[in-house]
Amino acid sequence: MNAADTRNRILMTAMELFWEKGYLSTSVSDILSRSQVHSGSLYHFFPGKQDVLVGVLELYRDGIDEMLLAPNWEGVDDPIERIFALLAGYRTHLIVTDCTYGCPIGSLALEIHEPDPVVRELMAANFSNWSAAIAGCFDAAADRLPAGSDAKALGEFVLTVMEGAVMQARTYRDIGYFDRNIAVLRDYITTLLAGAKSGSFA
Amino acid sequence: MNAADTRNRILMTAMELFWEKGYLSTSVSDILSRSQVHSGSLYHFFPGKQDVLVGVLELYRDGIDEMLLAPNWEGVDDPIERIFALLAGYRTHLIVTDCTYGCPIGSLALEIHEPDPVVRELMAANFSNWSAAIAGCFDAAADRLPAGSDAKALGEFVLTVMEGAVMQARTYRDIGYFDRNIAVLRDYITTLLAGAKSGSFA
DNA sequence: GACTTGATTGAATACTCAATCAAGTCGTTC
DNA sequence: GAACGACTTGATTGAGTATTCAATCAAGTC
């Protein structure tokens, strides 16, 4: 096994573990035993545990298109439906994990109370990429939205609703909380599309 | 100092620390040194660290009216404005903490990945109390909302928006993310009040 | 004034943690 | 084939962790 493989295996394993158990509850030994890598190797590639986290956050940041958007948007052309297709992807994650799933970035954002600036900015960059992708959908549907609609703010709002809906479904272990939240969001977006005299919140 | 005082001081201190540093990052020693209580005393009242958390969650659950709602709703009678008054309270917390504030329940919900059932149900109960309070506002304004509006779902949605908005403001260290999210929420609620043919998402 | 109860003390325990280090292996280059 | 540097091994370190426990204390109660 070459060096790049080792580094990559560490990162993929850490990505899994941080998602399953969170960053704080994942020990370096956890990463070592699951990845079958020895501690010296890990510390050869990464100065410390936090640098592994940085690597994972960079993977998320650089992989949003291929890992997240492309799979969920395949065969979905309408920009508004793309928004709900992405949300449906999160719903699927919740279902297959018995409502144990949590958004990895959101979990980290609330788990780490005093983040290193590098870590915090990477979490923010991940949020920005996500909401920018949604804002792109709203931009693509700008002609169907009220004039002056703020696509950026709407993208951030959809991110907010996803995070909150996932948080509640996970806490209650009940997908109903996710579904109701998304239904309310759809109601709102429907009123926007219906051309209600709205969208002037910017 | 009597026993009730000691127990209470432990809980108040733990509440502070869990909010500042999170549950996992708060050590029992942290609680002991700040509360000036000795370890034996703590373990006399609480079987273990998790039971301190349970006590704190019970304090939140039982104190929502006096600690959260009453202060924010003083002098605010309109039920819809009460919703935004409560959200404004969270905005104030963000401002005075330089956007470091996090909702204590939301943070715990995402921080603890495999919660004990007792803990998870207490977090859920806290969410339920919060969104039920908001649902009560929507109920009180039912005559101004579209017929068939689902007050419970709307209450959960407002909780979602609060949690997501706080999460983003905290991650970006920028109150603008909170304000934009709340502005979108207000836009939505405004369209509901304007009697748009909506609210039929239930 | 003997006895009980509950609260308190703080040292000791058993354990986990991130991180280190010296000794090795391997491939590449001259 | 020698020399070099990148990588690997895994035992070890030492600080920090939650928790336990025997002993002490204060305040009742009969």
XYZ file of C-alpha atoms (C1' of nucleotides) in Angstrom:
464
model
C 0.000 0.000 0.000
C 1.435 3.362 -0.978
C 1.458 6.536 0.997
C -1.472 8.204 -0.722
C -3.577 5.147 0.007
C -2.717 5.261 3.671
C -3.530 8.939 3.977
C -6.746 8.417 2.102
C -7.766 5.451 4.187
C -7.235 7.467 7.330
C -9.414 10.256 5.992
C -12.215 7.999 4.778
C -12.242 6.130 8.072
C -12.228 9.344 10.062
C -15.064 10.670 7.916
C -17.114 7.599 8.770
C -16.324 7.725 12.459
C -16.864 11.454 12.875
C -20.257 10.979 11.265
C -21.154 7.970 13.404
C -19.840 9.085 16.777
C -18.928 12.732 16.373
C -15.494 14.267 16.499
C -15.005 14.428 20.244
C -16.189 10.894 20.866
C -13.962 9.467 18.175
C -10.563 8.593 19.566
C -7.430 8.384 17.487
C -7.340 4.699 18.455
C -10.780 4.299 16.896
C -9.433 5.651 13.626
C -6.317 3.494 13.861
C -8.084 0.230 14.543
C -10.787 0.600 11.926
C -8.400 1.820 9.237
C -5.774 -0.776 10.120
C -3.177 1.959 10.250
C -0.580 2.326 12.970
C -0.320 5.429 15.094
C 3.079 6.370 13.732
C 1.719 6.414 10.204
C -1.179 8.623 11.158
C 1.115 11.053 12.889
C 3.397 10.955 9.884
C 0.647 12.386 7.689
C -1.189 14.503 10.230
C 0.345 16.593 13.012
C -2.607 15.780 15.239
C -6.222 14.743 15.512
C -7.522 18.164 14.534
C -5.571 18.037 11.289
C -7.425 14.842 10.425
C -10.639 16.777 10.947
C -9.354 19.509 8.647
C -8.653 16.894 6.001
C -12.150 15.481 6.332
C -13.738 18.919 6.064
C -11.676 19.570 2.932
C -12.962 16.321 1.444
C -16.537 17.422 2.071
C -15.832 20.869 0.669
C -14.179 19.599 -2.484
C -16.607 16.742 -3.027
C -19.957 18.455 -2.717
C -20.706 18.235 -6.435
C -19.777 14.613 -7.002
C -20.723 13.208 -3.614
C -23.863 15.177 -2.835
C -25.373 17.191 -5.651
C -24.810 15.004 -8.692
C -26.359 11.855 -7.173
C -29.437 13.692 -5.979
C -29.929 15.800 -9.093
C -29.574 13.041 -11.634
C -32.618 13.170 -13.848
C -34.021 16.220 -12.106
C -33.935 19.302 -14.290
C -36.391 21.704 -12.747
C -34.400 23.942 -10.392
C -37.121 24.082 -7.745
C -37.546 20.323 -7.789
C -33.793 20.000 -7.406
C -34.112 21.690 -4.034
C -36.602 19.102 -2.866
C -34.679 16.284 -4.488
C -31.690 17.222 -2.349
C -33.872 17.333 0.736
C -35.300 13.949 -0.224
C -31.743 12.646 -0.194
C -31.444 13.661 3.439
C -34.775 11.991 4.117
C -33.413 8.764 2.681
C -30.382 8.980 4.937
C -32.673 9.370 7.922
C -34.789 6.402 6.873
C -31.928 3.995 6.297
C -30.341 4.981 9.620
C -33.588 4.746 11.621
C -33.517 8.485 12.144
C -30.053 8.367 13.591
C -28.508 10.359 10.762
C -27.152 13.804 11.373
C -25.712 16.246 8.880
C -21.983 15.838 9.444
C -21.204 19.533 9.126
C -24.103 20.629 11.278
C -23.154 18.160 13.976
C -19.580 19.374 13.981
C -20.722 22.989 14.029
C -22.648 22.449 17.248
C -20.330 19.898 18.775
C -17.157 21.957 18.701
C -17.762 24.942 20.905
C -14.488 26.746 20.532
C -13.292 25.777 17.088
C -9.902 26.601 15.743
C -10.277 29.325 13.091
C -9.176 26.928 10.365
C -11.844 24.431 11.375
C -14.532 27.057 11.765
C -13.830 28.560 8.359
C -13.958 25.144 6.735
C -17.330 24.466 8.311
C -18.503 27.868 7.093
C -17.159 27.103 3.606
C -19.136 23.878 3.553
C -22.296 25.728 4.552
C -21.607 28.347 1.904
C -21.180 25.762 -0.829
C -24.406 24.073 0.156
C -26.545 27.176 0.328
C -24.892 28.596 -2.797
C -25.961 25.488 -4.691
C -29.550 26.090 -3.557
C -29.256 29.782 -4.336
C -28.240 28.707 -7.839
C -31.526 26.840 -8.116
C -33.474 29.911 -7.090
C -31.491 31.981 -9.564
C -32.335 29.512 -12.299
C -35.995 29.910 -11.398
C -35.787 33.663 -10.951
C -38.390 34.325 -13.619
C -40.960 32.339 -11.640
C -40.214 34.103 -8.369
C -41.372 37.512 -7.176
C -39.183 40.300 -8.444
C -36.441 41.198 -6.018
C -36.303 37.784 -4.404
C -33.032 37.265 -2.585
C -31.715 33.924 -3.836
C -28.802 33.942 -1.394
C -31.081 34.439 1.608
C -33.419 31.749 0.319
C -30.502 29.352 -0.072
C -29.455 29.978 3.507
C -33.047 29.486 4.583
C -33.281 26.094 2.907
C -30.055 25.085 4.643
C -31.571 26.228 7.917
C -34.706 24.179 7.347
C -32.711 21.081 6.400
C -30.540 21.332 9.496
C -33.450 21.989 11.811
C -35.593 19.257 10.267
C -32.810 16.697 10.512
C -32.091 17.746 14.093
C -35.686 17.241 15.146
C -36.222 13.962 13.307
C -33.050 12.673 14.927
C -33.956 13.841 18.403
C -37.460 12.415 18.236
C -36.368 9.380 16.195
C -39.386 10.154 14.052
C -39.342 11.022 10.361
C -42.631 12.855 10.765
C -40.796 15.855 12.165
C -38.665 16.026 9.030
C -41.619 15.622 6.710
C -43.730 18.280 8.373
C -40.887 20.777 8.243
C -40.268 20.135 4.577
C -43.992 20.372 3.891
C -44.086 23.826 5.445
C -41.070 24.849 3.372
C -42.796 23.606 0.246
C -45.876 25.565 1.155
C -43.766 28.697 1.421
C -41.975 28.157 -1.852
C -45.279 27.378 -3.515
C -46.644 30.726 -2.416
C -43.531 32.372 -3.791
C -44.016 30.629 -7.133
C -47.682 31.542 -7.106
C -46.444 35.076 -7.388
C -47.660 36.238 -4.045
C -46.593 39.799 -3.436
C -43.691 38.722 -1.348
C -40.002 38.100 -1.411
C -39.248 41.656 -0.459
C -37.585 40.716 2.805
C -34.101 41.603 1.630
C -24.831 25.282 53.283
C -27.615 22.751 53.200
C -28.062 19.841 50.863
C -30.529 21.451 48.510
C -28.120 24.332 48.035
C -25.286 22.030 47.118
C -27.348 20.057 44.658
C -28.627 23.246 43.141
C -25.204 24.797 42.873
C -23.966 21.721 41.038
C -26.848 21.933 38.582
C -26.504 25.642 37.944
C -22.778 25.318 37.420
C -23.209 22.342 35.123
C -25.833 24.258 33.168
C -23.360 27.060 32.636
C -20.516 24.785 31.673
C -22.527 22.564 29.350
C -23.661 25.704 27.579
C -20.169 27.186 27.382
C -18.150 24.104 26.501
C -20.667 21.403 25.699
C -21.365 18.240 27.628
C -18.502 16.090 26.408
C -15.891 18.789 26.839
C -17.005 19.563 30.366
C -15.211 17.366 32.859
C -16.559 16.517 36.268
C -13.527 18.348 37.623
C -14.656 21.461 35.761
C -17.993 21.291 37.532
C -16.342 20.622 40.887
C -13.844 23.455 40.733
C -16.254 26.112 39.517
C -19.016 25.134 41.926
C -16.596 24.734 44.838
C -18.106 21.356 45.555
C -16.083 18.259 46.344
C -16.303 15.168 44.233
C -17.823 13.054 46.956
C -20.659 15.534 47.358
C -21.423 15.472 43.673
C -21.508 11.685 43.636
C -23.670 11.748 46.726
C -26.396 13.570 44.815
C -25.818 12.183 41.331
C -24.866 8.624 40.411
C -22.704 9.935 37.576
C -22.000 12.674 35.094
C -24.945 11.764 32.888
C -27.328 12.167 35.798
C -26.110 15.721 36.192
C -27.047 16.237 32.556
C -30.481 14.795 33.251
C -30.897 17.237 36.115
C -29.929 20.136 33.884
C -32.353 19.070 31.154
C -35.099 18.827 33.759
C -34.325 22.371 34.864
C -34.681 23.589 31.293
C -37.885 21.617 30.826
C -39.495 22.870 34.016
C -38.260 26.425 33.670
C -39.238 27.277 30.114
C -42.065 29.578 31.172
C -40.228 31.562 33.816
C -36.753 31.495 32.310
C -37.498 31.824 28.618
C -41.039 32.760 27.680
C -42.041 35.203 30.410
C -38.970 37.463 30.018
C -39.332 37.660 26.270
C -43.092 38.073 26.189
C -43.366 40.761 28.815
C -45.338 43.599 27.302
C -45.937 41.720 24.063
C -49.547 40.711 23.622
C -49.945 39.988 19.933
C -49.373 36.261 19.486
C -47.538 36.635 16.169
C -45.282 39.311 17.600
C -44.586 37.015 20.539
C -43.001 34.592 18.098
C -40.609 37.224 16.856
C -40.040 38.567 20.350
C -38.794 35.140 21.359
C -36.553 35.002 18.309
C -35.293 38.473 19.164
C -34.260 37.080 22.540
C -32.033 34.581 20.794
C -30.636 37.387 18.663
C -29.698 39.264 21.825
C -27.901 36.201 23.161
C -25.937 35.997 19.932
C -25.028 39.680 20.085
C -23.831 39.691 23.674
C -21.754 36.560 23.080
C -20.210 37.805 19.822
C -22.114 35.127 17.917
C -20.729 32.393 20.093
C -24.108 31.494 21.555
C -25.690 28.184 20.773
C -29.073 26.868 21.817
C -28.184 24.573 24.707
C -30.684 21.890 23.741
C -29.818 21.977 20.071
C -26.128 21.717 20.836
C -26.694 18.732 23.078
C -28.949 17.120 20.500
C -26.192 17.170 17.904
C -23.309 16.627 20.277
C -24.499 13.395 21.832
C -24.685 10.863 19.059
C -25.910 7.847 20.971
C -27.928 9.326 23.774
C -29.334 7.318 26.615
C -33.115 7.060 26.150
C -33.702 9.170 29.252
C -31.496 11.922 27.889
C -32.952 11.756 24.397
C -36.509 11.942 25.660
C -35.679 14.933 27.828
C -34.189 16.720 24.827
C -37.314 15.869 22.847
C -39.505 17.118 25.702
C -37.633 20.411 25.657
C -38.173 20.734 21.915
C -41.835 19.864 22.351
C -42.354 22.503 25.018
C -40.695 25.116 22.844
C -42.600 24.392 19.672
C -45.840 23.905 21.614
C -45.438 27.419 23.004
C -45.121 28.736 19.447
C -48.000 26.571 18.288
C -50.025 28.220 21.039
C -49.245 31.587 19.445
C -50.452 30.360 16.076
C -53.562 28.968 17.708
C -54.229 32.304 19.332
C -53.953 33.911 15.902
C -55.928 31.189 14.141
C -58.557 33.625 12.931
C -55.913 35.562 10.988
C -54.386 32.463 9.405
C -55.641 30.471 6.426
C -58.260 27.933 7.380
C -56.759 24.547 8.087
C -53.371 25.884 9.108
C -51.452 23.347 11.162
C -50.310 25.232 14.244
C -48.245 22.307 15.499
C -46.314 22.003 12.241
C -45.781 25.758 12.188
C -44.463 25.651 15.745
C -41.988 22.966 14.786
C -41.025 25.000 11.743
C -40.254 28.072 13.828
C -38.100 25.910 16.099
C -36.317 24.617 13.021
C -35.659 28.125 11.749
C -34.387 29.278 15.139
C -32.005 26.357 15.434
C -30.737 26.683 11.885
C -30.381 30.432 12.107
C -28.449 30.228 15.377
C -26.264 27.474 13.943
C -25.303 29.531 10.924
C -24.748 32.782 12.801
C -22.513 30.895 15.205
C -20.558 29.123 12.507
C -19.989 32.280 10.492
C -19.643 34.462 13.588
C -21.963 36.827 11.758
C -25.387 37.962 12.934
C -26.375 38.636 9.336
C -27.043 34.958 8.809
C -29.494 34.968 11.712
C -31.216 38.125 10.556
C -31.663 36.972 6.972
C -33.172 33.688 8.104
C -35.614 35.417 10.409
C -36.492 37.877 7.667
C -37.427 35.019 5.352
C -39.518 33.473 8.109
C -41.284 36.764 8.640
C -41.942 37.003 4.938
C -43.574 33.591 5.040
C -45.698 34.342 8.066
C -46.685 37.646 6.515
C -47.979 35.867 3.430
C -49.918 33.509 5.702
C -51.473 36.461 7.515
C -52.225 38.153 4.216
C -54.571 35.283 3.653
C -52.727 33.773 0.753
C -54.376 30.557 -0.320
C -51.910 28.487 1.580
C -51.406 26.623 4.797
C -52.769 23.428 3.311
C -49.545 21.532 3.776
C -50.867 19.364 6.592
C -26.779 11.099 75.769
C -26.729 6.963 72.654
C -27.838 6.264 67.941
C -29.170 7.207 63.219
C -29.203 9.667 59.046
C -27.438 12.090 55.483
C -23.844 15.225 53.834
C -19.072 15.952 53.114
C -14.180 15.124 52.396
C -10.267 14.226 49.316
C -7.055 10.690 48.333
C -6.964 6.602 45.527
C -8.418 3.759 41.545
C -8.705 2.164 37.003
C -8.781 3.680 32.709
C -8.535 6.292 28.189
C -6.531 9.717 25.669
C -3.499 12.129 22.161
C 0.954 12.062 21.034
C 5.973 10.388 20.811
C 9.890 7.796 19.591
C 13.447 4.627 18.328
C 13.942 0.950 15.381
C 12.899 -0.789 11.409
C 11.339 -1.497 5.975
C 11.077 -0.212 1.383
C 11.808 2.069 -3.019
C 14.534 5.290 -5.618
C 18.688 7.459 -7.210
C 23.417 7.963 -8.023
C 25.307 -1.676 -4.356
C 25.380 2.048 -1.308
C 23.100 5.763 0.468
C 19.215 8.383 1.258
C 14.628 9.713 2.536
C 9.937 8.429 2.779
C 7.168 5.563 5.201
C 5.862 1.918 8.906
C 5.796 -0.377 13.282
C 3.883 -0.642 17.951
C 5.419 -0.103 22.576
C 5.564 3.801 25.528
C 4.598 8.264 27.746
C 2.267 11.241 30.797
C -1.609 13.979 31.338
C -6.422 13.744 32.044
C -10.788 11.075 32.852
C -14.949 9.415 35.627
C -15.705 7.146 39.588
C -15.056 4.870 44.247
C -14.436 4.590 49.036
C -13.338 4.721 53.818
C -13.415 8.199 57.018
C -15.364 12.395 59.155
C -18.792 15.632 60.366
C -23.294 17.951 61.664
C -27.926 17.641 62.914
C -31.549 15.416 64.296
C -34.381 11.704 67.078
C -35.695 8.681 70.560
